[in-house]
Amino acid sequence: MAEQKIIAVVGATGAQGGGLVRSILAEQDGPFAVRAITRKPDSDKGQALAELGAEVVAGDADDPASLDAAFAGAHGAFCVTAFWEHLSPEREYEQATAMARATKRAGVEHVVWSTLEDTRLAIPLDDPRMPVLKGKYNVPHFDAKGEADEVFASEGGPTSYLMAAFYWENFIYFGAGPRPGEGGNLVLALPLGGVKLPGIAAADIGKCAHGIFRRGAAAVGERFGIAGEVLSGDEMAAAFEKALGREVRFYDVPFDVYRAFDFPGADDMGNMFQYQALYGDAFLDSRDVKTARALNPELLDFETWLAQNAERIPID
Ligand SMILES: NC(=O)c1ccc[n+]([C@@H]2O[C@H](COP(=O)([O-])OP(=O)(O)OC[C@H]3O[C@@H](n4cnc5c(N)ncnc54)[C@H](OP(=O)(O)O)[C@@H]3O)[C@@H](O)[C@H]2O)c1
């Protein structure tokens, strides 16, 4: 067998990077070996990856020098930022910049940067329909990633751009799933503004990233917007109803009401949903099931994901 090329994975203990690590490890005789990067190699999550067979190394996107060792000798690098850990778009941009430059210094031949779009290119900041956040953003956790694309293009190794859809795991971990309403039924409350929502099983993002690495040089410079299925609020409610065996109604929360919810980043999320609604078909075109399935033939649709995960969704 030819020597396996190393893919170094930032966020290896998380949802996106973890999916990529597992996908590479599952293909034992495949072209790639995997190096899991974490700030805490001795943590339970780091050790669990080592037990699965990954090389586990230290690396911190806040410490650019640490990335040199983490990326050394790697053929590929998967780069992702953890916006929700700090809620700072400026820090996210700094981390992305540090990773991009480190891929170049290490001579990495193929980078997959997990980005999102800079919404300000489609909806200028002076558009009165949504508030400006943190002084210069529509959707801070989108805009700073999109802004960093240019850094990967000009200062990073040869890069492919991956744009994920809304994780269906948000229904498990983010409190976004159906909740009891009046009269004993369940209510799925999301601010969709009447449009459909592209969604995806988080593990499929890493599998799609694996598919991009398999394409190699042909994928450099390409953007891959991925979704497992694109559904309306009513369609998601119907799928929940079938999986949970209880009546589920969809409630389209007004954007202003959602922005005022009492959790960190509610305004950012509210603007994200409003951007999706305002950008309409162009947004839907940017997240594509066909693209995702071509990269990852095991891609799950919502019904299949629900069949595997409904029991994990906290509803009462
Ligand atoms: N939720 C959604 O619906 C959705 C959809 C599209 C995109 N996204 C984006 O996905 C990103 C998060 O990805 P995820 O869900 O895969 O993350 P996650 O599951 O929350 O895990 C975060 C990962 O980032 C690593 N990490 C955090 N800070 C780091 C640093 N300074 N240096 C190196 N590694 C660091 C953590 O590793 P250690 O703790 O082990 O160091 C961990 O593996 C966010 O930026 C979000 O905007 C989310």
GROMACS .gro file of C-alpha atoms and ligand atoms in nm:
model
  364
    1MET     CA    1   0.000   0.000   0.000
    2ALA     CA    2   0.125   0.351  -0.081
    3GLU     CA    3   0.219   0.560   0.222
    4GLN     CA    4  -0.082   0.736   0.367
    5LYS     CA    5  -0.081   1.115   0.354
    6ILE     CA    6  -0.151   1.295   0.680
    7ILE     CA    7  -0.460   1.512   0.718
    8ALA     CA    8  -0.418   1.740   1.022
    9VAL     CA    9  -0.756   1.825   1.172
   10VAL     CA   10  -0.829   2.132   1.383
   11GLY     CA   11  -1.145   2.088   1.593
   12ALA     CA   12  -1.085   1.713   1.603
   13THR     CA   13  -1.263   1.681   1.937
   14GLY     CA   14  -1.564   1.874   1.803
   15ALA     CA   15  -1.852   1.808   1.567
   16GLN     CA   16  -1.703   1.896   1.226
   17GLY     CA   17  -1.344   1.788   1.281
   18GLY     CA   18  -1.455   1.483   1.479
   19GLY     CA   19  -1.667   1.369   1.186
   20LEU     CA   20  -1.365   1.403   0.958
   21VAL     CA   21  -1.135   1.213   1.197
   22ARG     CA   22  -1.384   0.926   1.223
   23SER     CA   23  -1.444   0.920   0.850
   24ILE     CA   24  -1.071   0.892   0.775
   25LEU     CA   25  -1.018   0.627   1.046
   26ALA     CA   26  -1.312   0.427   0.909
   27GLU     CA   27  -1.129   0.392   0.577
   28GLN     CA   28  -0.831   0.195   0.708
   29ASP     CA   29  -0.671   0.129   0.372
   30GLY     CA   30  -0.759   0.470   0.231
   31PRO     CA   31  -0.515   0.732   0.105
   32PHE     CA   32  -0.507   0.928   0.431
   33ALA     CA   33  -0.387   0.901   0.790
   34VAL     CA   34  -0.527   1.143   1.044
   35ARG     CA   35  -0.367   1.377   1.295
   36ALA     CA   36  -0.611   1.514   1.554
   37ILE     CA   37  -0.525   1.863   1.682
   38THR     CA   38  -0.656   1.970   2.023
   39ARG     CA   39  -0.557   2.220   2.288
   40LYS     CA   40  -0.576   1.937   2.540
   41PRO     CA   41  -0.434   1.607   2.409
   42ASP     CA   42  -0.473   1.452   2.756
   43SER     CA   43  -0.843   1.530   2.781
   44ASP     CA   44  -1.098   1.247   2.765
   45LYS     CA   45  -1.193   1.352   2.412
   46GLY     CA   46  -0.830   1.364   2.301
   47GLN     CA   47  -0.760   1.024   2.453
   48ALA     CA   48  -1.075   0.878   2.296
   49LEU     CA   49  -0.944   0.981   1.953
   50ALA     CA   50  -0.606   0.823   2.031
   51GLU     CA   51  -0.782   0.500   2.125
   52LEU     CA   52  -0.964   0.507   1.793
   53GLY     CA   53  -0.626   0.515   1.622
   54ALA     CA   54  -0.563   0.885   1.554
   55GLU     CA   55  -0.233   1.056   1.616
   56VAL     CA   56  -0.325   1.324   1.872
   57VAL     CA   57  -0.115   1.641   1.898
   58ALA     CA   58  -0.133   1.977   2.073
   59GLY     CA   59  -0.227   2.290   1.880
   60ASP     CA   60  -0.403   2.615   1.960
   61ALA     CA   61  -0.531   2.863   1.704
   62ASP     CA   62  -0.470   3.140   1.961
   63ASP     CA   63  -0.102   3.043   1.967
   64PRO     CA   64   0.023   3.060   1.605
   65ALA     CA   65   0.362   2.904   1.686
   66SER     CA   66   0.191   2.590   1.819
   67LEU     CA   67   0.037   2.533   1.477
   68ASP     CA   68   0.376   2.488   1.310
   69ALA     CA   69   0.437   2.158   1.487
   70ALA     CA   70   0.072   2.059   1.449
   71PHE     CA   71   0.078   2.102   1.069
   72ALA     CA   72   0.439   1.988   1.010
   73GLY     CA   73   0.462   1.715   0.746
   74ALA     CA   74   0.087   1.716   0.681
   75HIS     CA   75  -0.046   1.684   0.327
   76GLY     CA   76  -0.382   1.833   0.422
   77ALA     CA   77  -0.528   2.053   0.693
   78PHE     CA   78  -0.888   2.097   0.802
   79CYS     CA   79  -0.941   2.437   0.965
   80VAL     CA   80  -1.245   2.536   1.170
   81THR     CA   81  -1.307   2.801   1.435
   82ALA     CA   82  -1.522   2.770   1.748
   83PHE     CA   83  -1.713   3.100   1.742
   84TRP     CA   84  -1.961   3.002   2.012
   85GLU     CA   85  -1.683   2.947   2.264
   86HIS     CA   86  -1.604   3.321   2.276
   87LEU     CA   87  -1.858   3.504   2.054
   88SER     CA   88  -1.588   3.735   1.919
   89PRO     CA   89  -1.574   3.776   1.540
   90GLU     CA   90  -1.241   3.957   1.569
   91ARG     CA   91  -1.087   3.666   1.761
   92GLU     CA   92  -1.234   3.423   1.509
   93TYR     CA   93  -1.071   3.620   1.226
   94GLU     CA   94  -0.737   3.620   1.413
   95GLN     CA   95  -0.759   3.242   1.464
   96ALA     CA   96  -0.846   3.185   1.099
   97THR     CA   97  -0.556   3.408   0.995
   98ALA     CA   98  -0.317   3.218   1.222
   99MET     CA   99  -0.428   2.885   1.076
  100ALA     CA  100  -0.414   3.006   0.716
  101ARG     CA  101  -0.059   3.138   0.755
  102ALA     CA  102   0.052   2.825   0.939
  103THR     CA  103  -0.070   2.601   0.654
  104LYS     CA  104   0.145   2.802   0.417
  105ARG     CA  105   0.454   2.792   0.641
  106ALA     CA  106   0.415   2.414   0.677
  107GLY     CA  107   0.381   2.364   0.301
  108VAL     CA  108   0.040   2.197   0.334
  109GLU     CA  109  -0.081   2.099  -0.014
  110HIS     CA  110  -0.455   2.107   0.046
  111VAL     CA  111  -0.652   2.304   0.305
  112VAL     CA  112  -1.024   2.274   0.372
  113TRP     CA  113  -1.143   2.590   0.547
  114SER     CA  114  -1.483   2.559   0.713
  115THR     CA  115  -1.624   2.899   0.633
  116LEU     CA  116  -1.959   3.074   0.602
  117GLU     CA  117  -2.054   3.366   0.384
  118ASP     CA  118  -1.980   3.731   0.457
  119THR     CA  119  -2.345   3.839   0.456
  120ARG     CA  120  -2.245   4.204   0.416
  121LEU     CA  121  -2.164   4.135   0.051
  122ALA     CA  122  -2.534   4.052  -0.010
  123ILE     CA  123  -2.699   4.282   0.246
  124PRO     CA  124  -2.516   4.609   0.314
  125LEU     CA  125  -2.486   4.725   0.673
  126ASP     CA  126  -2.710   5.026   0.606
  127ASP     CA  127  -3.003   4.799   0.513
  128PRO     CA  128  -3.262   4.898   0.778
  129ARG     CA  129  -3.423   4.555   0.793
  130MET     CA  130  -3.178   4.403   1.042
  131PRO     CA  131  -2.967   4.562   1.318
  132VAL     CA  132  -2.592   4.608   1.285
  133LEU     CA  133  -2.419   4.396   1.551
  134LYS     CA  134  -2.086   4.452   1.728
  135GLY     CA  135  -2.036   4.771   1.528
  136LYS     CA  136  -1.976   4.624   1.181
  137TYR     CA  137  -2.151   4.293   1.126
  138ASN     CA  138  -2.487   4.159   1.013
  139VAL     CA  139  -2.419   3.805   1.129
  140PRO     CA  140  -2.095   3.808   1.328
  141HIS     CA  141  -2.041   3.430   1.321
  142PHE     CA  142  -2.084   3.427   0.943
  143ASP     CA  143  -1.921   3.754   0.843
  144ALA     CA  144  -1.583   3.706   1.012
  145LYS     CA  145  -1.544   3.360   0.862
  146GLY     CA  146  -1.631   3.495   0.518
  147GLU     CA  147  -1.386   3.782   0.564
  148ALA     CA  148  -1.113   3.527   0.641
  149ASP     CA  149  -1.162   3.353   0.303
  150GLU     CA  150  -0.939   3.615   0.148
  151VAL     CA  151  -0.664   3.538   0.400
  152PHE     CA  152  -0.674   3.169   0.310
  153ALA     CA  153  -0.671   3.261  -0.062
  154SER     CA  154  -0.378   3.502  -0.038
  155GLU     CA  155  -0.175   3.381   0.260
  156GLY     CA  156  -0.271   3.016   0.311
  157GLY     CA  157  -0.195   2.686   0.142
  158PRO     CA  158  -0.410   2.581  -0.158
  159THR     CA  159  -0.762   2.603  -0.012
  160SER     CA  160  -1.110   2.461  -0.070
  161TYR     CA  161  -1.401   2.635   0.105
  162LEU     CA  162  -1.667   2.433   0.285
  163MET     CA  163  -1.995   2.590   0.396
  164ALA     CA  164  -2.206   2.380   0.629
  165ALA     CA  165  -2.580   2.410   0.685
  166PHE     CA  166  -2.766   2.431   1.019
  167TYR     CA  167  -2.676   2.121   1.222
  168TRP     CA  168  -2.978   1.909   1.311
  169GLU     CA  169  -2.786   1.844   1.637
  170ASN     CA  170  -2.900   2.197   1.734
  171PHE     CA  171  -3.230   2.024   1.811
  172ILE     CA  172  -3.043   1.819   2.075
  173TYR     CA  173  -2.779   2.053   2.220
  174PHE     CA  174  -2.894   2.407   2.139
  175GLY     CA  175  -3.250   2.389   2.271
  176ALA     CA  176  -3.387   2.439   1.918
  177GLY     CA  177  -3.610   2.130   1.919
  178PRO     CA  178  -3.986   2.103   1.979
  179ARG     CA  179  -4.108   2.219   2.320
  180PRO     CA  180  -4.439   2.166   2.499
  181GLY     CA  181  -4.704   2.416   2.392
  182GLU     CA  182  -5.050   2.483   2.527
  183GLY     CA  183  -5.282   2.184   2.515
  184GLY     CA  184  -5.018   1.911   2.534
  185ASN     CA  185  -4.891   1.932   2.176
  186LEU     CA  186  -4.532   2.020   2.087
  187VAL     CA  187  -4.423   2.339   1.914
  188LEU     CA  188  -4.120   2.371   1.687
  189ALA     CA  189  -4.038   2.741   1.710
  190LEU     CA  190  -3.781   2.885   1.467
  191PRO     CA  191  -3.756   3.223   1.292
  192LEU     CA  192  -3.766   3.110   0.929
  193GLY     CA  193  -3.962   3.402   0.779
  194GLY     CA  194  -4.156   3.155   0.564
  195VAL     CA  195  -3.853   3.007   0.387
  196LYS     CA  196  -3.700   2.660   0.393
  197LEU     CA  197  -3.401   2.570   0.610
  198PRO     CA  198  -3.107   2.371   0.473
  199GLY     CA  199  -2.997   2.132   0.749
  200ILE     CA  200  -2.742   1.857   0.791
  201ALA     CA  201  -2.630   1.585   1.033
  202ALA     CA  202  -2.311   1.721   1.191
  203ALA     CA  203  -2.116   1.400   1.122
  204ASP     CA  204  -2.187   1.440   0.751
  205ILE     CA  205  -1.990   1.766   0.741
  206GLY     CA  206  -1.668   1.583   0.822
  207LYS     CA  207  -1.752   1.311   0.573
  208CYS     CA  208  -1.798   1.579   0.307
  209ALA     CA  209  -1.464   1.735   0.404
  210HIS     CA  210  -1.310   1.390   0.357
  211GLY     CA  211  -1.464   1.384   0.009
  212ILE     CA  212  -1.304   1.721  -0.070
  213PHE     CA  213  -0.961   1.593   0.036
  214ARG     CA  214  -1.014   1.289  -0.188
  215ARG     CA  215  -1.072   1.520  -0.486
  216GLY     CA  216  -0.734   1.679  -0.421
  217ALA     CA  217  -0.595   1.956  -0.639
  218ALA     CA  218  -0.908   1.965  -0.856
  219ALA     CA  219  -1.100   2.100  -0.556
  220VAL     CA  220  -0.861   2.386  -0.477
  221GLY     CA  221  -1.033   2.725  -0.505
  222GLU     CA  222  -1.377   2.557  -0.513
  223ARG     CA  223  -1.665   2.635  -0.274
  224PHE     CA  224  -1.876   2.349  -0.145
  225GLY     CA  225  -2.207   2.446   0.021
  226ILE     CA  226  -2.360   2.135   0.171
  227ALA     CA  227  -2.695   2.025   0.315
  228GLY     CA  228  -2.855   1.690   0.399
  229GLU     CA  229  -3.205   1.813   0.320
  230VAL     CA  230  -3.382   2.146   0.271
  231LEU     CA  231  -3.714   2.161   0.455
  232SER     CA  232  -3.985   2.409   0.551
  233GLY     CA  233  -4.087   2.454   0.915
  234ASP     CA  234  -4.406   2.257   0.852
  235GLU     CA  235  -4.210   1.975   0.686
  236MET     CA  236  -3.971   1.954   0.982
  237ALA     CA  237  -4.266   1.956   1.224
  238ALA     CA  238  -4.428   1.669   1.030
  239ALA     CA  239  -4.104   1.469   1.045
  240PHE     CA  240  -4.077   1.533   1.420
  241GLU     CA  241  -4.438   1.426   1.463
  242LYS     CA  242  -4.369   1.097   1.289
  243ALA     CA  243  -4.047   1.031   1.483
  244LEU     CA  244  -4.176   1.138   1.826
  245GLY     CA  245  -4.529   1.002   1.795
  246ARG     CA  246  -4.673   1.331   1.924
  247GLU     CA  247  -4.845   1.621   1.753
  248VAL     CA  248  -4.591   1.889   1.654
  249ARG     CA  249  -4.687   2.231   1.521
  250PHE     CA  250  -4.445   2.478   1.358
  251TYR     CA  251  -4.438   2.838   1.484
  252ASP     CA  252  -4.250   3.091   1.269
  253VAL     CA  253  -4.100   3.320   1.537
  254PRO     CA  254  -4.073   3.688   1.430
  255PHE     CA  255  -3.706   3.783   1.389
  256ASP     CA  256  -3.725   4.067   1.645
  257VAL     CA  257  -3.876   3.833   1.903
  258TYR     CA  258  -3.601   3.575   1.845
  259ARG     CA  259  -3.325   3.840   1.864
  260ALA     CA  260  -3.457   3.940   2.207
  261PHE     CA  261  -3.439   3.583   2.343
  262ASP     CA  262  -3.226   3.549   2.654
  263PHE     CA  263  -2.926   3.348   2.540
  264PRO     CA  264  -2.581   3.466   2.430
  265GLY     CA  265  -2.577   3.529   2.057
  266ALA     CA  266  -2.958   3.535   2.012
  267ASP     CA  267  -2.923   3.858   1.811
  268ASP     CA  268  -2.655   3.697   1.592
  269MET     CA  269  -2.875   3.389   1.531
  270GLY     CA  270  -3.181   3.607   1.468
  271ASN     CA  271  -2.990   3.801   1.203
  272MET     CA  272  -2.864   3.475   1.055
  273PHE     CA  273  -3.217   3.346   1.007
  274GLN     CA  274  -3.331   3.681   0.869
  275TYR     CA  275  -3.039   3.686   0.625
  276GLN     CA  276  -3.145   3.342   0.504
  277ALA     CA  277  -3.500   3.467   0.450
  278LEU     CA  278  -3.395   3.792   0.280
  279TYR     CA  279  -3.141   3.622   0.057
  280GLY     CA  280  -3.407   3.366  -0.033
  281ASP     CA  281  -3.343   3.134  -0.326
  282ALA     CA  282  -2.981   3.249  -0.351
  283PHE     CA  283  -2.925   3.120   0.002
  284LEU     CA  284  -3.093   2.790  -0.079
  285ASP     CA  285  -2.879   2.758  -0.392
  286SER     CA  286  -2.569   2.800  -0.175
  287ARG     CA  287  -2.638   2.481   0.028
  288ASP     CA  288  -2.688   2.185  -0.199
  289VAL     CA  289  -2.787   1.824  -0.124
  290LYS     CA  290  -2.647   1.703  -0.457
  291THR     CA  291  -2.306   1.855  -0.386
  292ALA     CA  292  -2.302   1.696  -0.042
  293ARG     CA  293  -2.409   1.352  -0.166
  294ALA     CA  294  -2.144   1.355  -0.438
  295LEU     CA  295  -1.881   1.413  -0.169
  296ASN     CA  296  -2.041   1.176   0.081
  297PRO     CA  297  -2.272   0.903  -0.052
  298GLU     CA  298  -2.372   0.814   0.308
  299LEU     CA  299  -2.539   1.156   0.353
  300LEU     CA  300  -2.842   1.138   0.584
  301ASP     CA  301  -3.179   1.300   0.517
  302PHE     CA  302  -3.378   1.444   0.807
  303GLU     CA  303  -3.607   1.146   0.852
  304THR     CA  304  -3.311   0.906   0.877
  305TRP     CA  305  -3.126   1.138   1.115
  306LEU     CA  306  -3.438   1.165   1.331
  307ALA     CA  307  -3.483   0.788   1.339
  308GLN     CA  308  -3.131   0.764   1.481
  309ASN     CA  309  -3.151   1.062   1.718
  310ALA     CA  310  -3.512   1.134   1.822
  311GLU     CA  311  -3.455   0.982   2.165
  312ARG     CA  312  -3.172   1.228   2.233
  313ILE     CA  313  -3.390   1.536   2.176
  314PRO     CA  314  -3.496   1.690   2.509
  315ILE     CA  315  -3.862   1.782   2.468
  316ASP     CA  316  -4.022   1.809   2.813
  317LIG     N1  317  -2.415   2.471   1.485
  317LIG     C1  318  -2.443   2.493   1.357
  317LIG     O1  319  -2.557   2.474   1.313
  317LIG     C2  320  -2.333   2.539   1.265
  317LIG     C3  321  -2.357   2.540   1.127
  317LIG     C4  322  -2.253   2.582   1.041
  317LIG     C5  323  -2.132   2.624   1.095
  317LIG     N2  324  -2.114   2.622   1.232
  317LIG     C6  325  -1.985   2.668   1.285
  317LIG     O2  326  -1.915   2.557   1.336
  317LIG     C7  327  -1.807   2.608   1.417
  317LIG     C8  328  -1.780   2.513   1.531
  317LIG     O3  329  -1.748   2.386   1.480
  317LIG     P1  330  -1.790   2.256   1.559
  317LIG     O4  331  -1.939   2.258   1.578
  317LIG     O5  332  -1.728   2.144   1.490
  317LIG     O6  333  -1.721   2.282   1.700
  317LIG     P2  334  -1.751   2.219   1.843
  317LIG     O7  335  -1.816   2.086   1.832
  317LIG     O8  336  -1.818   2.325   1.925
  317LIG     O9  337  -1.604   2.199   1.899
  317LIG     C9  338  -1.513   2.306   1.899
  317LIG    C10  339  -1.378   2.252   1.855
  317LIG    O10  340  -1.289   2.358   1.833
  317LIG    C11  341  -1.168   2.329   1.900
  317LIG     N3  342  -1.109   2.458   1.941
  317LIG    C12  343  -1.169   2.559   2.006
  317LIG     N4  344  -1.083   2.660   2.023
  317LIG    C13  345  -0.966   2.622   1.968
  317LIG    C14  346  -0.839   2.684   1.955
  317LIG     N5  347  -0.815   2.805   2.004
  317LIG     N6  348  -0.743   2.618   1.889
  317LIG    C15  349  -0.763   2.493   1.840
  317LIG     N7  350  -0.882   2.428   1.849
  317LIG    C16  351  -0.981   2.493   1.913
  317LIG    C17  352  -1.205   2.241   2.017
  317LIG    O11  353  -1.093   2.160   2.049
  317LIG     P3  354  -1.029   2.141   2.195
  317LIG    O12  355  -1.126   2.194   2.296
  317LIG    O13  356  -1.010   1.991   2.205
  317LIG    O14  357  -0.901   2.215   2.189
  317LIG    C18  358  -1.318   2.159   1.957
  317LIG    O15  359  -1.266   2.047   1.889
  317LIG    C19  360  -1.855   2.744   1.469
  317LIG    O16  361  -1.763   2.844   1.431
  317LIG    C20  362  -1.991   2.763   1.403
  317LIG    O17  363  -2.014   2.895   1.363
  317LIG    C21  364  -2.210   2.578   1.317
   0.00000   0.00000   0.00000
